[in-house]
PDB file of C-alpha atoms and ligand atoms in Angstrom:
ATOM      1  CA  UNK Y 852    -250.927  87.403 -94.607  1.00  0.00           C
ATOM      2  CA  UNK Y 853    -252.398  88.820 -97.926  1.00  0.00           C
ATOM      3  CA  UNK Y 854    -248.601  89.338 -98.660  1.00  0.00           C
ATOM      4  CA  UNK Y 855    -247.039  85.956 -97.933  1.00  0.00           C
ATOM      5  CA  UNK Y 856    -249.877  84.483-100.073  1.00  0.00           C
ATOM      6  CA  UNK Y 857    -248.906  86.181-102.876  1.00  0.00           C
ATOM      7  CA  UNK Y 858    -245.126  85.262-102.398  1.00  0.00           C
ATOM      8  CA  UNK Y 859    -246.376  82.011-102.630  1.00  0.00           C
ATOM      9  CA  UNK Y 860    -248.059  82.306-105.587  1.00  0.00           C
ATOM     10  CA  UNK Y 861    -244.787  84.568-107.558  1.00  0.00           C
ATOM     11  CA  UNK Y 862    -243.004  81.572-106.813  1.00  0.00           C
ATOM     12  CA  UNK Y 863    -245.848  78.821-108.137  1.00  0.00           C
ATOM     13  CA  UNK Y 864    -245.365  80.712-111.043  1.00  0.00           C
ATOM     14  CA  UNK Y 865    -241.482  81.066-111.026  1.00  0.00           C
ATOM     15  CA  UNK Y 866    -241.897  77.120-110.686  1.00  0.00           C
ATOM     16  CA  UNK Y 867    -244.018  76.275-113.536  1.00  0.00           C
ATOM     17  CA  UNK Y 868    -242.655  78.821-115.979  1.00  0.00           C
ATOM     18  CA  UNK Y 869    -238.679  77.259-115.141  1.00  0.00           C
ATOM     19  CA  UNK Y 870    -240.783  74.050-116.236  1.00  0.00           C
ATOM     20  CA  UNK Y 871    -241.655  74.971-119.772  1.00  0.00           C
ATOM     21  CA  UNK Y 872    -239.017  76.619-120.236  1.00  0.00           C
ATOM     22  CA  UNK Y 873    -236.825  72.888-119.499  1.00  0.00           C
ATOM     23  CA  UNK Y 874    -238.585  71.083-121.684  1.00  0.00           C
ATOM     24  CA  UNK Y 875    -238.452  73.730-124.552  1.00  0.00           C
ATOM     25  CA  UNK Y 876    -235.049  73.593-124.366  1.00  0.00           C
ATOM     26  CA  UNK Y 877    -234.947  70.143-124.731  1.00  0.00           C
ATOM     27  CA  UNK Y 878    -236.954  69.888-127.452  1.00  0.00           C
ATOM     28  CA  UNK Y 879    -235.438  72.808-129.124  1.00  0.00           C
ATOM     29  CA  UNK Y 880    -232.160  70.462-128.731  1.00  0.00           C
ATOM     30  CA  UNK Y 881    -232.800  66.993-129.918  1.00  0.00           C
ATOM     31  CA  UNK Y 882    -234.831  68.664-132.320  1.00  0.00           C
ATOM     32  CA  UNK Y 883    -233.350  68.026-135.919  1.00  0.00           C
ATOM     33  CA  UNK Y 884    -230.310  70.413-137.034  1.00  0.00           C
ATOM     34  CA  UNK Y 885    -231.441  71.866-140.705  1.00  0.00           C
ATOM     35  CA  UNK Y 886    -230.091  75.524-142.384  1.00  0.00           C
ATOM     36  CA  UNK Y 887    -232.936  78.268-142.765  1.00  0.00           C
ATOM     37  CA  UNK Y 888    -234.036  78.602-146.456  1.00  0.00           C
ATOM     38  CA  UNK Y 889    -231.921  81.546-147.388  1.00  0.00           C
ATOM     39  CA  UNK Y 890    -228.315  78.998-146.936  1.00  0.00           C
ATOM     40  CA  UNK Y 891    -230.194  76.111-148.794  1.00  0.00           C
ATOM     41  CA  UNK Y 892    -228.548  78.290-152.226  1.00  0.00           C
ATOM     42  CA  UNK Y 893    -225.619  80.173-151.172  1.00  0.00           C
ATOM     43  CA  UNK Y 894    -223.434  78.703-153.516  1.00  0.00           C
ATOM     44  CA  UNK Y 895    -219.802  76.976-153.177  1.00  0.00           C
ATOM     45  CA  UNK Y 896    -217.266  80.075-153.972  1.00  0.00           C
ATOM     46  CA  UNK Y 897    -214.385  77.989-153.300  1.00  0.00           C
ATOM     47  CA  UNK Y 898    -213.362  75.059-155.832  1.00  0.00           C
ATOM     48  CA  UNK Y 899    -213.486  71.349-155.251  1.00  0.00           C
ATOM     49  CA  UNK Y 900    -209.755  70.916-155.959  1.00  0.00           C
ATOM     50  CA  UNK Y 901    -206.449  69.464-155.038  1.00  0.00           C
ATOM     51  CA  UNK Y 902    -205.584  72.728-153.356  1.00  0.00           C
ATOM     52  CA  UNK Y 903    -208.876  73.167-151.409  1.00  0.00           C
ATOM     53  CA  UNK Y 904    -208.833  69.571-150.735  1.00  0.00           C
ATOM     54  CA  UNK Y 905    -205.530  69.717-148.802  1.00  0.00           C
ATOM     55  CA  UNK Y 906    -205.978  72.561-146.999  1.00  0.00           C
ATOM     56  CA  UNK Y 907    -209.660  72.099-145.463  1.00  0.00           C
ATOM     57  CA  UNK Y 908    -208.194  67.966-144.092  1.00  0.00           C
ATOM     58  CA  UNK Y 909    -205.524  70.376-142.433  1.00  0.00           C
ATOM     59  CA  UNK Y 910    -208.220  72.243-140.826  1.00  0.00           C
ATOM     60  CA  UNK Y 911    -209.989  69.261-140.504  1.00  0.00           C
ATOM     61  CA  UNK Y 912    -207.729  67.470-138.403  1.00  0.00           C
ATOM     62  CA  UNK Y 913    -207.621  70.419-136.212  1.00  0.00           C
ATOM     63  CA  UNK Y 914    -210.664  71.721-135.732  1.00  0.00           C
ATOM     64  CA  UNK Y 915    -212.991  68.667-136.621  1.00  0.00           C
ATOM     65  CA  UNK Y 916    -211.153  65.327-136.446  1.00  0.00           C
ATOM     66  CA  UNK Y 917    -211.357  64.843-132.499  1.00  0.00           C
ATOM     67  CA  UNK Y 918    -215.114  64.213-132.447  1.00  0.00           C
ATOM     68  CA  UNK Y 919    -216.307  63.874-135.865  1.00  0.00           C
ATOM     69  CA  UNK Y 920    -213.157  60.879-136.018  1.00  0.00           C
ATOM     70  CA  UNK Y 921    -210.277  60.503-138.998  1.00  0.00           C
ATOM     71  CA  UNK Y 922    -213.162  59.694-142.383  1.00  0.00           C
ATOM     72  CA  UNK Y 923    -216.452  61.387-140.738  1.00  0.00           C
ATOM     73  CA  UNK Y 924    -217.694  58.237-139.146  1.00  0.00           C
ATOM     74  CA  UNK Y 925    -217.794  59.685-135.939  1.00  0.00           C
ATOM     75  CA  UNK Y 926    -215.565  58.344-133.841  1.00  0.00           C
ATOM     76  CA  UNK Y 927    -212.952  60.552-132.666  1.00  0.00           C
ATOM     77  CA  UNK Y 928    -210.935  60.777-129.037  1.00  0.00           C
ATOM     78  CA  UNK Y 929    -213.656  63.404-127.936  1.00  0.00           C
ATOM     79  CA  UNK Y 930    -216.782  61.906-129.240  1.00  0.00           C
ATOM     80  CA  UNK Y 931    -217.480  59.557-125.865  1.00  0.00           C
ATOM     81  CA  UNK Y 932    -218.002  62.586-124.171  1.00  0.00           C
ATOM     82  CA  UNK Y 933    -221.026  63.748-126.913  1.00  0.00           C
ATOM     83  CA  UNK Y 934    -223.946  63.062-125.411  1.00  0.00           C
ATOM     84  CA  UNK Y 935    -226.033  61.152-127.926  1.00  0.00           C
ATOM     85  CA  UNK Y 936    -223.305  59.363-131.697  1.00  0.00           C
ATOM     86  CA  UNK Y 937    -222.372  61.321-133.690  1.00  0.00           C
ATOM     87  CA  UNK Y 938    -223.980  60.344-137.729  1.00  0.00           C
ATOM     88  CA  UNK Y 939    -221.299  59.700-140.413  1.00  0.00           C
ATOM     89  CA  UNK Y 940    -220.323  62.668-142.504  1.00  0.00           C
ATOM     90  CA  UNK Y 941    -221.170  60.656-145.818  1.00  0.00           C
ATOM     91  CA  UNK Y 942    -224.509  59.667-144.689  1.00  0.00           C
ATOM     92  CA  UNK Y 943    -228.055  60.138-146.976  1.00  0.00           C
ATOM     93  CA  UNK Y 944    -228.385  63.394-144.122  1.00  0.00           C
ATOM     94  CA  UNK Y 945    -225.227  65.013-145.567  1.00  0.00           C
ATOM     95  CA  UNK Y 946    -225.776  64.194-149.358  1.00  0.00           C
ATOM     96  CA  UNK Y 947    -229.291  65.424-148.871  1.00  0.00           C
ATOM     97  CA  UNK Y 948    -227.971  68.865-148.122  1.00  0.00           C
ATOM     98  CA  UNK Y 949    -226.253  71.133-150.126  1.00  0.00           C
ATOM     99  CA  UNK Y 950    -223.057  73.020-149.744  1.00  0.00           C
ATOM    100  CA  UNK Y 951    -224.547  75.746-148.724  1.00  0.00           C
ATOM    101  CA  UNK Y 952    -226.283  74.598-145.523  1.00  0.00           C
ATOM    102  CA  UNK Y 953    -223.639  72.827-144.595  1.00  0.00           C
ATOM    103  CA  UNK Y 954    -221.628  75.675-144.291  1.00  0.00           C
ATOM    104  CA  UNK Y 955    -224.188  77.181-142.319  1.00  0.00           C
ATOM    105  CA  UNK Y 956    -223.316  74.587-139.906  1.00  0.00           C
ATOM    106  CA  UNK Y 957    -220.273  74.943-140.666  1.00  0.00           C
ATOM    107  CA  UNK Y 958    -220.158  78.575-139.913  1.00  0.00           C
ATOM    108  CA  UNK Y 959    -222.952  78.782-136.789  1.00  0.00           C
ATOM    109  CA  UNK Y 960    -221.995  75.317-134.877  1.00  0.00           C
ATOM    110  CA  UNK Y 961    -224.229  73.539-132.018  1.00  0.00           C
ATOM    111  CA  UNK Y 962    -223.397  72.902-129.183  1.00  0.00           C
ATOM    112  CA  UNK Y 963    -221.771  70.886-128.097  1.00  0.00           C
ATOM    113  CA  UNK Y 964    -220.259  71.265-132.168  1.00  0.00           C
ATOM    114  CA  UNK Y 965    -218.282  75.586-131.776  1.00  0.00           C
ATOM    115  CA  UNK Y 966    -219.271  77.375-134.199  1.00  0.00           C
ATOM    116  CA  UNK Y 967    -216.767  78.063-136.949  1.00  0.00           C
ATOM    117  CA  UNK Y 968    -217.515  82.009-137.580  1.00  0.00           C
ATOM    118  CA  UNK Y 969    -214.597  83.118-135.394  1.00  0.00           C
ATOM    119  CA  UNK Y 970    -211.695  80.518-135.556  1.00  0.00           C
ATOM    120  CA  UNK Y 971    -212.263  80.486-139.322  1.00  0.00           C
ATOM    121  CA  UNK Y 972    -212.191  82.471-142.121  1.00  0.00           C
ATOM    122  CA  UNK Y 973    -215.038  82.109-144.900  1.00  0.00           C
ATOM    123  CA  UNK Y 974    -212.531  80.301-147.172  1.00  0.00           C
ATOM    124  CA  UNK Y 975    -211.453  78.092-144.721  1.00  0.00           C
ATOM    125  CA  UNK Y 976    -215.107  77.092-144.458  1.00  0.00           C
ATOM    126  CA  UNK Y 977    -215.809  76.411-147.571  1.00  0.00           C
ATOM    127  CA  UNK Y 978    -212.257  73.695-147.995  1.00  0.00           C
ATOM    128  CA  UNK Y 979    -213.331  71.937-144.869  1.00  0.00           C
ATOM    129  CA  UNK Y 980    -216.643  71.212-146.426  1.00  0.00           C
ATOM    130  CA  UNK Y 981    -214.722  70.180-150.342  1.00  0.00           C
ATOM    131  CA  UNK Y 982    -212.703  67.685-147.743  1.00  0.00           C
ATOM    132  CA  UNK Y 983    -215.250  66.756-145.948  1.00  0.00           C
ATOM    133  CA  UNK Y 984    -217.340  66.418-149.359  1.00  0.00           C
ATOM    134  CA  UNK Y 985    -214.950  63.234-149.834  1.00  0.00           C
ATOM    135  CA  UNK Y 986    -215.904  61.516-147.572  1.00  0.00           C
ATOM    136  CA  UNK Y 987    -218.377  60.164-149.316  1.00  0.00           C
ATOM    137  CA  UNK Y 988    -216.823  59.650-152.155  1.00  0.00           C
TER     138      UNK Y 988
HETATM  139  C1  LIG I 168    -216.992  68.833-130.115  1.00  0.00           C
HETATM  140  C2  LIG I 168    -216.849  68.397-130.782  1.00  0.00           C
HETATM  141  C3  LIG I 168    -217.343  68.343-132.725  1.00  0.00           C
HETATM  142  C4  LIG I 168    -216.385  69.957-133.286  1.00  0.00           C
HETATM  143  C5  LIG I 168    -214.948  69.555-132.959  1.00  0.00           C
HETATM  144  C6  LIG I 168    -216.580  69.475-134.020  1.00  0.00           C
HETATM  145  N1  LIG I 168    -218.106  69.232-134.551  1.00  0.00           N
HETATM  146 FE1  LIG I 168    -219.087  68.840-136.400  1.00  0.00          FE
HETATM  147  N2  LIG I 168    -221.004  68.058-134.951  1.00  0.00           N
HETATM  148  C7  LIG I 168    -220.778  67.616-134.030  1.00  0.00           C
HETATM  149  C8  LIG I 168    -222.193  67.134-133.475  1.00  0.00           C
HETATM  150  C9  LIG I 168    -222.194  66.897-131.226  1.00  0.00           C
HETATM  151  C10 LIG I 168    -222.882  67.632-134.254  1.00  0.00           C
HETATM  152  C11 LIG I 168    -224.872  67.289-134.000  1.00  0.00           C
HETATM  153  C12 LIG I 168    -225.050  68.621-133.718  1.00  0.00           C
HETATM  154  C13 LIG I 168    -226.727  68.512-134.013  1.00  0.00           C
HETATM  155  O1  LIG I 168    -227.196  67.440-134.551  1.00  0.00           O
HETATM  156  O2  LIG I 168    -227.520  68.452-132.815  1.00  0.00           O
HETATM  157  C14 LIG I 168    -221.971  67.588-135.284  1.00  0.00           C
HETATM  158  C15 LIG I 168    -223.131  68.111-136.396  1.00  0.00           C
HETATM  159  C16 LIG I 168    -222.208  68.624-137.615  1.00  0.00           C
HETATM  160  C17 LIG I 168    -222.496  68.452-139.163  1.00  0.00           C
HETATM  161  C18 LIG I 168    -223.493  68.137-139.457  1.00  0.00           C
HETATM  162  C19 LIG I 168    -223.871  66.645-140.073  1.00  0.00           C
HETATM  163  C20 LIG I 168    -224.770  66.390-140.656  1.00  0.00           C
HETATM  164  O3  LIG I 168    -225.796  65.553-141.048  1.00  0.00           O
HETATM  165  O4  LIG I 168    -225.820  67.732-140.520  1.00  0.00           O
HETATM  166  C21 LIG I 168    -221.536  69.015-139.825  1.00  0.00           C
HETATM  167  C22 LIG I 168    -221.301  69.358-141.116  1.00  0.00           C
HETATM  168  C23 LIG I 168    -220.371  68.940-139.159  1.00  0.00           C
HETATM  169  N3  LIG I 168    -220.643  68.678-137.972  1.00  0.00           N
HETATM  170  C24 LIG I 168    -218.568  69.718-139.184  1.00  0.00           C
HETATM  171  C25 LIG I 168    -217.729  69.386-138.381  1.00  0.00           C
HETATM  172  C26 LIG I 168    -216.864  70.714-138.865  1.00  0.00           C
HETATM  173  C27 LIG I 168    -216.541  70.287-140.264  1.00  0.00           C
HETATM  174  C28 LIG I 168    -216.085  70.791-138.019  1.00  0.00           C
HETATM  175  C29 LIG I 168    -214.434  71.398-137.687  1.00  0.00           C
HETATM  176  C30 LIG I 168    -214.393  72.526-138.023  1.00  0.00           C
HETATM  177  C31 LIG I 168    -216.626  70.000-136.804  1.00  0.00           C
HETATM  178  N4  LIG I 168    -217.740  69.609-137.170  1.00  0.00           N
HETATM  179  C32 LIG I 168    -215.919  70.330-135.675  1.00  0.00           C
HETATM  180  C33 LIG I 168    -219.587  67.858-132.728  1.00  0.00           C
HETATM  181  C34 LIG I 168    -218.291  68.322-133.180  1.00  0.00           C
END
């Protein structure tokens, strides 16, 4: 009997713990996505010229357009499968971020956005950043 009791106590504790976990994970998912302080200061080593923007456009069209849309308006063919609408990549939030912060986001990704760490070289990540900056111009 004693054994049985501690078993049911254990399952209650397990249930409570799972419940708390779910709440934390949901909160983490809906929280605003911010890059760490250290990322802010990373300077963009790749000049924003015709060459890097041209290369960035190719990367964007193969890896990003499906979600973010042709002009970054969040209207790509896969956007409708995402949980929430995408903010346009030319908005005030983007303008308020340094190149280093946006580079960090492209590098790390955040579900459902894939991380660019393995699929793109550092140079390619800066190039695609230079390209998406043109949306705001
Ligand atoms: C599977 C769809 C998907 C793909 C593919 C994708 N993204 Fe995203 N992206 C997202 C989502 C969703 C968010 C919002 C994430 C959040 O805020 O939690 C996002 C956010 C961003 C942000 C942050 C915007 C801001 O206001 O801070 C940038 C920059 C970005 N994406 C660039 C890119 C680039 C560049 C690529 C291609 C290399 C790319 N994304 C590919 C879905 C995608």
